[in-house]
Amino acid sequence: QMSSNISHLVLQAIAHVDWVGSIAVVLLMVAITMVGMSSSGGPDVPTPNISDVEMPDVDDRAALINYLVQSQLENMGPGFPVSEATCLEVAELVAERGYYPPGIARQYAAIIADGSRVDRLHSIELPFFVIHGDHDELLPHVCGEDIVKHVRNAGWLLVEGMGHDMGPGIEKVITPAVAHFLGIGTHA
């Protein structure tokens, strides 16, 4: 399973819960719904360096597919590798469903323009759990640690070998941690 399905895997594992008053932030990459950029935007954390990101011409399907595959390969961690063939399958799906570079640029611009979210993080009263990879080169794990620092009673999981995307097997690490945080057991 690729990261776009990880939340479904976690939810399936804890599906016996009717309602959860908690927030889990998972740091992800490539065509995935993200909660903000998973950074406080505070002055003490790095911002992603997107100045050297060159978006491909969407009319050149081969260049687009290559870009998407390389992006996945560059952002995965060594502990949860995904084959190039799987990356190609995901890239084909992304290209088929619609890839819109101006939308990505606007997302980054909005995140950066939003500035610091520290004050809003301080106002969170729900249980809050942050998951971050120790091999995330786009947003180093200090970004996740900074979120935890600003949310009262936040939980934290630094996943060894995880990058800015999630590969097969990550659910075996994340699901028990989220279930424990929520105070529930998991089904075998």
Coordinates of N, CA and C in Angstrom, one line a residue:
Q1 N 0.8 -1.2 0.0 CA 0.0 0.0 0.0 C 0.9 1.2 0.0
M2 N 0.5 2.2 -0.8 CA 1.2 3.5 -0.8 C 0.6 4.4 0.3
S3 N 1.3 5.5 0.5 CA 0.9 6.4 1.6 C -0.5 7.0 1.4
S4 N -1.0 7.1 0.2 CA -2.3 7.6 0.0 C -3.4 6.7 0.7
N5 N -3.0 5.5 1.0 CA -4.0 4.6 1.6 C -3.7 4.3 3.1
I6 N -2.6 4.9 3.6 CA -2.2 4.6 5.0 C -3.3 5.0 6.0
S7 N -4.0 6.1 5.8 CA -5.0 6.5 6.8 C -6.1 5.4 6.8
H8 N -6.4 4.9 5.6 CA -7.4 3.9 5.5 C -7.0 2.6 6.3
L9 N -5.7 2.3 6.2 CA -5.2 1.1 6.9 C -5.3 1.2 8.4
V10 N -4.9 2.4 8.8 CA -5.0 2.7 10.3 C -6.5 2.7 10.7
L11 N -7.3 3.3 10.0 CA -8.8 3.3 10.3 C -9.4 1.9 10.3
Q12 N -9.0 1.1 9.3 CA -9.5 -0.2 9.3 C -9.1 -1.0 10.5
A13 N -7.9 -0.8 11.0 CA -7.4 -1.5 12.1 C -8.1 -1.1 13.4
I14 N -8.6 0.1 13.5 CA -9.3 0.6 14.7 C -10.8 0.9 14.4
A15 N -11.3 0.2 13.4 CA -12.7 0.4 12.9 C -13.8 0.2 13.9
H16 N -13.5 -0.5 15.0 CA -14.6 -0.7 16.0 C -14.9 0.5 16.8
V17 N -14.1 1.6 16.6 CA -14.3 2.9 17.3 C -15.4 3.7 16.5
D18 N -16.5 4.0 17.1 CA -17.5 4.8 16.4 C -17.1 6.3 16.3
W19 N -16.4 6.8 17.2 CA -16.1 8.3 17.2 C -14.8 8.5 17.9
V20 N -13.9 9.2 17.3 CA -12.6 9.5 17.9 C -12.5 11.0 18.0
G21 N -12.3 11.5 19.2 CA -12.1 12.9 19.4 C -10.6 13.2 19.5
S22 N -9.9 12.8 18.5 CA -8.4 13.0 18.4 C -8.0 13.5 17.0
I23 N -6.8 13.9 17.0 CA -6.2 14.4 15.7 C -4.9 13.6 15.5
A24 N -4.7 13.0 14.4 CA -3.4 12.4 14.1 C -2.8 13.1 12.9
V25 N -1.6 13.6 13.0 CA -0.9 14.3 11.9 C 0.1 13.3 11.4
V26 N 0.0 13.0 10.1 CA 1.0 12.1 9.5 C 1.6 12.9 8.3
L27 N 2.9 12.9 8.3 CA 3.7 13.6 7.3 C 3.8 12.8 6.1
L28 N 3.3 13.3 5.0 CA 3.2 12.6 3.8 C 3.7 13.3 2.6
M29 N 3.7 12.7 1.4 CA 4.2 13.4 0.2 C 3.4 12.9 -1.0
V30 N 3.5 13.6 -2.1 CA 3.0 13.3 -3.5 C 1.5 12.9 -3.5
A31 N 0.7 13.8 -4.0 CA -0.7 13.5 -4.3 C -1.5 13.0 -3.1
I32 N -1.2 13.4 -1.9 CA -1.8 13.0 -0.7 C -2.5 14.1 0.0
T33 N -3.6 13.9 0.6 CA -4.2 15.0 1.4 C -3.4 15.2 2.6
M34 N -3.0 16.5 2.8 CA -2.1 16.8 3.9 C -2.8 17.8 4.8
V35 N -2.6 17.7 6.1 CA -3.1 18.7 7.0 C -2.0 19.7 7.2
G36 N -2.2 20.9 6.5 CA -1.2 21.9 6.5 C 0.1 21.3 5.8
M37 N 1.2 21.7 6.3 CA 2.4 21.1 5.8 C 3.1 20.3 6.9
S38 N 2.3 20.1 8.0 CA 2.8 19.4 9.2 C 4.1 20.1 9.7
S39 N 4.0 21.4 9.8 CA 5.0 22.2 10.5 C 4.3 23.3 11.2
S40 N 4.9 23.8 12.3 CA 4.2 24.9 13.0 C 4.4 26.2 12.2
G41 N 5.4 26.2 11.3 CA 5.6 27.5 10.6 C 6.3 28.5 11.5
G42 N 6.7 28.0 12.7 CA 7.4 28.9 13.6 C 8.8 29.3 13.2
P43 N 9.3 30.3 13.9 CA 10.6 30.8 13.5 C 11.8 29.9 13.7
D44 N 11.6 28.8 14.5 CA 12.7 28.0 14.9 C 12.8 26.7 14.0
V45 N 11.9 26.6 13.0 CA 11.9 25.4 12.2 C 12.2 25.7 10.7
P46 N 12.9 24.8 10.0 CA 13.2 25.1 8.6 C 11.9 25.0 7.7
T47 N 11.9 25.7 6.7 CA 10.8 25.7 5.7 C 11.4 24.8 4.5
P48 N 10.5 24.2 3.8 CA 10.9 23.4 2.7 C 11.6 24.3 1.6
N49 N 12.6 23.8 1.0 CA 13.3 24.5 0.0 C 12.7 24.1 -1.3
I50 N 11.8 24.9 -1.8 CA 11.1 24.6 -3.1 C 11.6 25.4 -4.2
S51 N 12.6 26.2 -4.0 CA 13.2 27.1 -5.0 C 13.8 26.3 -6.2
D52 N 14.3 25.1 -5.9 CA 14.9 24.3 -7.0 C 14.0 23.3 -7.5
V53 N 12.7 23.3 -7.1 CA 11.8 22.3 -7.7 C 11.3 22.9 -9.0
E54 N 11.6 22.1 -10.0 CA 11.2 22.5 -11.4 C 10.1 21.5 -11.8
M55 N 8.9 22.0 -12.0 CA 7.7 21.2 -12.4 C 7.8 20.9 -13.8
P56 N 7.5 19.7 -14.2 CA 7.5 19.3 -15.6 C 6.4 19.8 -16.4
D57 N 6.5 19.8 -17.7 CA 5.5 20.2 -18.6 C 4.4 19.1 -18.6
V58 N 3.2 19.5 -18.2 CA 2.1 18.5 -18.0 C 1.7 17.9 -19.4
D59 N 2.0 18.6 -20.4 CA 1.7 18.1 -21.8 C 2.7 17.0 -22.3
D60 N 3.8 16.9 -21.6 CA 4.8 15.9 -21.9 C 4.6 14.7 -20.9
R61 N 3.8 13.8 -21.3 CA 3.4 12.7 -20.3 C 4.6 11.9 -19.8
A62 N 5.6 11.6 -20.7 CA 6.7 10.9 -20.3 C 7.6 11.6 -19.3
A63 N 7.7 13.0 -19.5 CA 8.5 13.8 -18.5 C 7.7 13.9 -17.2
L64 N 6.4 14.0 -17.2 CA 5.6 14.0 -16.0 C 5.7 12.7 -15.2
I65 N 5.6 11.6 -15.9 CA 5.7 10.3 -15.2 C 7.1 10.2 -14.6
N66 N 8.1 10.5 -15.3 CA 9.5 10.4 -14.8 C 9.6 11.3 -13.6
Y67 N 9.1 12.5 -13.6 CA 9.2 13.4 -12.5 C 8.5 12.8 -11.3
L68 N 7.3 12.3 -11.5 CA 6.6 11.8 -10.3 C 7.3 10.5 -9.7
V69 N 7.8 9.7 -10.6 CA 8.5 8.5 -10.1 C 9.8 8.9 -9.3
Q70 N 10.5 9.8 -9.9 CA 11.8 10.3 -9.2 C 11.4 11.0 -7.9
S71 N 10.4 11.7 -7.8 CA 10.0 12.4 -6.6 C 9.6 11.4 -5.5
Q72 N 8.9 10.3 -5.9 CA 8.6 9.3 -4.9 C 9.9 8.6 -4.4
L73 N 10.7 8.3 -5.3 CA 12.0 7.6 -5.0 C 12.9 8.4 -4.1
E74 N 12.9 9.7 -4.3 CA 13.7 10.6 -3.5 C 13.2 10.9 -2.1
N75 N 11.9 10.8 -2.0 CA 11.3 11.1 -0.7 C 10.9 9.9 0.2
M76 N 11.2 8.7 -0.3 CA 10.9 7.5 0.5 C 12.1 7.3 1.5
G77 N 11.8 6.7 2.6 CA 12.8 6.4 3.6 C 13.3 5.0 3.3
P78 N 14.5 4.7 3.8 CA 15.2 3.4 3.6 C 14.5 2.2 4.3
G79 N 13.7 2.6 5.3 CA 13.1 1.5 6.1 C 11.8 1.0 5.5
F80 N 11.2 1.7 4.5 CA 10.0 1.3 3.9 C 10.0 1.5 2.4
P81 N 10.9 0.8 1.7 CA 11.1 1.1 0.3 C 9.9 0.6 -0.5
V82 N 9.8 1.3 -1.6 CA 8.8 1.0 -2.6 C 9.5 0.8 -3.9
S83 N 9.1 -0.2 -4.6 CA 9.8 -0.6 -5.9 C 9.5 0.5 -6.9
E84 N 10.4 0.6 -7.9 CA 10.2 1.6 -8.9 C 9.0 1.3 -9.7
A85 N 8.6 0.0 -9.9 CA 7.4 -0.4 -10.6 C 6.2 0.1 -9.9
T86 N 6.2 0.0 -8.5 CA 5.0 0.6 -7.8 C 5.0 2.1 -7.9
C87 N 6.1 2.7 -7.9 CA 6.2 4.2 -8.0 C 5.6 4.6 -9.4
L88 N 5.9 3.8 -10.4 CA 5.5 4.0 -11.8 C 3.9 3.9 -11.8
E89 N 3.4 2.8 -11.1 CA 1.9 2.7 -11.1 C 1.3 3.9 -10.5
V90 N 1.8 4.4 -9.3 CA 1.3 5.5 -8.7 C 1.4 6.8 -9.6
A91 N 2.5 6.9 -10.2 CA 2.7 8.1 -11.1 C 1.7 8.1 -12.2
E92 N 1.4 6.9 -12.8 CA 0.4 6.8 -13.8 C -1.0 7.2 -13.3
L93 N -1.3 6.8 -12.1 CA -2.6 7.2 -11.5 C -2.7 8.7 -11.3
V94 N -1.6 9.2 -10.8 CA -1.6 10.7 -10.5 C -1.8 11.4 -11.9
A95 N -1.0 11.0 -12.9 CA -1.1 11.7 -14.2 C -2.5 11.5 -14.8
E96 N -3.1 10.3 -14.6 CA -4.4 10.1 -15.2 C -5.5 10.9 -14.5
R97 N -5.4 11.0 -13.2 CA -6.4 11.8 -12.4 C -6.3 13.3 -12.5
G98 N -5.1 13.7 -13.0 CA -4.9 15.1 -13.1 C -3.8 15.7 -12.3
Y99 N -2.8 16.2 -12.9 CA -1.7 16.7 -12.2 C -1.6 18.2 -12.6
Y100 N -1.7 19.1 -11.6 CA -1.8 20.5 -11.9 C -0.7 21.3 -11.1
P101 N 0.4 21.5 -11.7 CA 1.5 22.2 -11.0 C 1.2 23.5 -10.4
P102 N 0.3 24.4 -11.1 CA 0.0 25.6 -10.4 C -0.7 25.4 -9.1
G103 N -1.5 24.3 -8.9 CA -2.1 24.0 -7.7 C -1.1 23.7 -6.6
I104 N -0.1 23.0 -7.0 CA 1.0 22.7 -6.0 C 1.7 23.9 -5.6
A105 N 2.0 24.8 -6.5 CA 2.7 26.1 -6.2 C 1.8 26.9 -5.3
R106 N 0.5 26.9 -5.6 CA -0.4 27.7 -4.7 C -0.5 27.1 -3.3
Q107 N -0.4 25.8 -3.2 CA -0.4 25.1 -1.9 C 0.8 25.6 -1.1
Y108 N 2.0 25.5 -1.7 CA 3.2 25.9 -1.0 C 3.2 27.4 -0.7
A109 N 2.7 28.2 -1.6 CA 2.6 29.6 -1.3 C 1.7 29.9 -0.1
A110 N 0.6 29.2 -0.1 CA -0.4 29.4 1.0 C 0.2 29.0 2.4
I111 N 0.9 27.9 2.4 CA 1.5 27.4 3.6 C 2.6 28.4 4.1
I112 N 3.4 28.9 3.2 CA 4.5 29.8 3.6 C 3.8 31.1 4.0
A113 N 2.8 31.6 3.2 CA 2.2 32.9 3.5 C 1.4 32.8 4.9
D114 N 1.0 31.7 5.2 CA 0.2 31.5 6.5 C 1.1 31.9 7.7
G115 N 2.4 31.7 7.5 CA 3.3 32.1 8.6 C 3.2 31.1 9.8
S116 N 3.5 31.6 11.0 CA 3.5 30.8 12.1 C 2.1 30.4 12.6
R117 N 2.0 29.1 12.8 CA 0.7 28.5 13.4 C 0.9 28.2 14.9
V118 N 1.9 28.7 15.5 CA 2.2 28.4 16.9 C 1.0 28.8 17.8
D119 N 0.5 30.0 17.6 CA -0.6 30.4 18.5 C -1.8 29.5 18.3
R120 N -2.1 29.1 17.1 CA -3.3 28.2 16.9 C -3.0 26.8 17.4
L121 N -1.7 26.3 17.4 CA -1.4 25.1 18.0 C -1.6 25.1 19.5
H122 N -1.3 26.2 20.1 CA -1.5 26.3 21.6 C -2.9 26.2 21.9
S123 N -3.8 26.5 21.0 CA -5.3 26.5 21.3 C -5.9 25.1 21.2
I124 N -5.2 24.1 20.7 CA -5.8 22.8 20.5 C -5.9 22.1 21.8
E125 N -7.1 21.6 22.0 CA -7.4 20.9 23.3 C -7.7 19.5 23.1
L126 N -7.9 19.0 21.9 CA -8.1 17.6 21.6 C -6.8 16.8 21.7
P127 N -6.9 15.5 22.0 CA -5.7 14.7 21.9 C -5.1 14.8 20.5
F128 N -3.8 14.9 20.4 CA -3.1 15.2 19.2 C -1.9 14.4 19.1
F129 N -1.7 13.7 18.0 CA -0.6 12.7 17.8 C 0.1 13.1 16.5
V130 N 1.4 13.2 16.6 CA 2.3 13.6 15.4 C 3.2 12.4 15.1
I131 N 3.2 12.0 13.8 CA 4.0 10.9 13.3 C 5.0 11.5 12.3
H132 N 6.2 11.3 12.4 CA 7.2 11.8 11.5 C 8.3 10.8 11.3
G133 N 8.9 10.9 10.1 CA 10.0 10.0 9.7 C 11.4 10.6 10.0
D134 N 12.3 9.8 10.4 CA 13.6 10.3 10.7 C 14.5 10.5 9.5
H135 N 14.0 10.1 8.3 CA 14.7 10.3 7.0 C 13.9 11.3 6.1
D136 N 13.1 12.1 6.7 CA 12.3 13.1 5.9 C 13.3 14.3 5.6
E137 N 13.6 14.4 4.3 CA 14.5 15.4 3.8 C 13.8 16.7 3.4
L138 N 12.5 16.6 3.1 CA 11.7 17.8 2.8 C 11.4 18.6 4.0
L139 N 10.9 17.9 5.0 CA 10.6 18.6 6.3 C 11.3 17.7 7.4
P140 N 12.5 18.1 7.9 CA 13.2 17.4 8.9 C 12.3 17.2 10.2
H141 N 12.6 16.1 10.9 CA 11.8 15.7 12.0 C 11.7 16.8 13.1
V142 N 12.6 17.8 13.1 CA 12.4 18.9 14.1 C 11.1 19.7 13.8
C143 N 10.6 19.6 12.6 CA 9.3 20.3 12.3 C 8.2 19.6 13.1
G144 N 8.2 18.3 13.1 CA 7.2 17.5 13.9 C 7.4 17.7 15.4
E145 N 8.6 17.7 15.8 CA 8.9 17.9 17.2 C 8.4 19.3 17.7
D146 N 8.6 20.3 16.8 CA 8.1 21.6 17.1 C 6.6 21.7 17.3
I147 N 5.9 20.9 16.5 CA 4.4 20.9 16.6 C 4.1 20.3 18.0
V148 N 4.7 19.2 18.4 CA 4.5 18.6 19.6 C 4.8 19.5 20.8
K149 N 5.8 20.3 20.6 CA 6.2 21.3 21.7 C 5.1 22.3 21.9
H150 N 4.3 22.6 20.9 CA 3.3 23.7 21.0 C 1.9 23.2 21.3
V151 N 1.6 21.9 21.2 CA 0.3 21.3 21.5 C 0.3 20.6 22.8
R152 N -0.5 21.1 23.7 CA -0.6 20.5 25.1 C -0.9 19.0 25.0
N153 N -0.1 18.2 25.7 CA -0.3 16.7 25.8 C -0.3 16.0 24.4
A154 N 0.5 16.6 23.5 CA 0.6 15.9 22.2 C 1.4 14.6 22.3
G155 N 1.0 13.6 21.5 CA 1.8 12.4 21.4 C 2.8 12.5 20.2
W156 N 3.8 11.7 20.3 CA 4.9 11.8 19.3 C 5.4 10.5 18.9
L157 N 5.6 10.2 17.6 CA 6.2 9.0 17.2 C 7.2 9.4 16.1
L158 N 8.5 9.1 16.3 CA 9.5 9.3 15.3 C 9.8 7.9 14.7
V159 N 9.5 7.7 13.4 CA 9.6 6.4 12.8 C 10.9 6.3 12.1
E160 N 11.7 5.3 12.6 CA 13.0 5.1 12.1 C 12.8 4.5 10.6
G161 N 13.6 5.1 9.7 CA 13.6 4.6 8.3 C 12.5 5.2 7.5
M162 N 11.6 6.1 8.0 CA 10.5 6.7 7.2 C 11.0 8.0 6.7
G163 N 10.7 8.2 5.4 CA 11.0 9.5 4.8 C 9.8 10.4 4.8
H164 N 9.5 11.1 3.7 CA 8.4 12.0 3.6 C 7.2 11.3 2.9
D165 N 7.4 10.1 2.7 CA 6.3 9.2 2.1 C 6.3 7.9 2.9
M166 N 5.3 7.1 2.7 CA 5.2 5.9 3.5 C 5.1 4.7 2.5
G167 N 5.9 3.7 2.8 CA 5.9 2.5 2.0 C 5.2 1.4 2.7
P168 N 5.2 0.2 2.1 CA 4.6 -1.0 2.6 C 5.2 -1.4 4.0
G169 N 4.4 -1.7 4.9 CA 4.9 -2.1 6.2 C 4.8 -1.0 7.3
I170 N 4.7 0.2 6.8 CA 4.6 1.3 7.8 C 3.4 1.2 8.7
E171 N 2.3 0.6 8.2 CA 1.1 0.5 9.0 C 1.4 -0.4 10.2
K172 N 2.3 -1.3 10.1 CA 2.7 -2.2 11.3 C 3.3 -1.4 12.4
V173 N 3.9 -0.2 12.1 CA 4.5 0.6 13.1 C 3.5 1.7 13.6
I174 N 2.8 2.2 12.6 CA 1.9 3.4 13.0 C 0.6 2.9 13.7
T175 N 0.0 1.8 13.2 CA -1.3 1.4 13.7 C -1.3 1.1 15.2
P176 N -0.3 0.3 15.7 CA -0.3 0.1 17.2 C 0.0 1.4 18.0
A177 N 0.8 2.3 17.4 CA 1.1 3.5 18.1 C -0.1 4.4 18.2
V178 N -0.9 4.5 17.1 CA -2.1 5.3 17.1 C -3.1 4.7 18.0
A179 N -3.3 3.4 17.9 CA -4.2 2.7 18.8 C -3.9 2.9 20.3
H180 N -2.6 2.8 20.6 CA -2.2 3.0 22.0 C -2.5 4.5 22.4
F181 N -2.2 5.4 21.6 CA -2.5 6.8 21.9 C -3.9 7.0 22.1
L182 N -4.8 6.4 21.3 CA -6.2 6.5 21.5 C -6.8 5.7 22.6
G183 N -5.9 4.8 23.2 CA -6.4 4.0 24.3 C -7.2 2.8 23.9
I184 N -7.0 2.3 22.7 CA -7.8 1.2 22.3 C -6.9 0.0 21.8
G185 N -7.4 -1.2 21.7 CA -6.7 -2.3 21.2 C -6.9 -2.4 19.7
T186 N -6.1 -3.2 19.1 CA -6.3 -3.5 17.7 C -6.7 -4.9 17.5
H187 N -7.4 -5.1 16.4 CA -7.9 -6.5 16.0 C -6.7 -7.2 15.4
A188 N -6.6 -8.5 15.7 CA -5.6 -9.3 15.1 C -5.9 -9.7 13.7

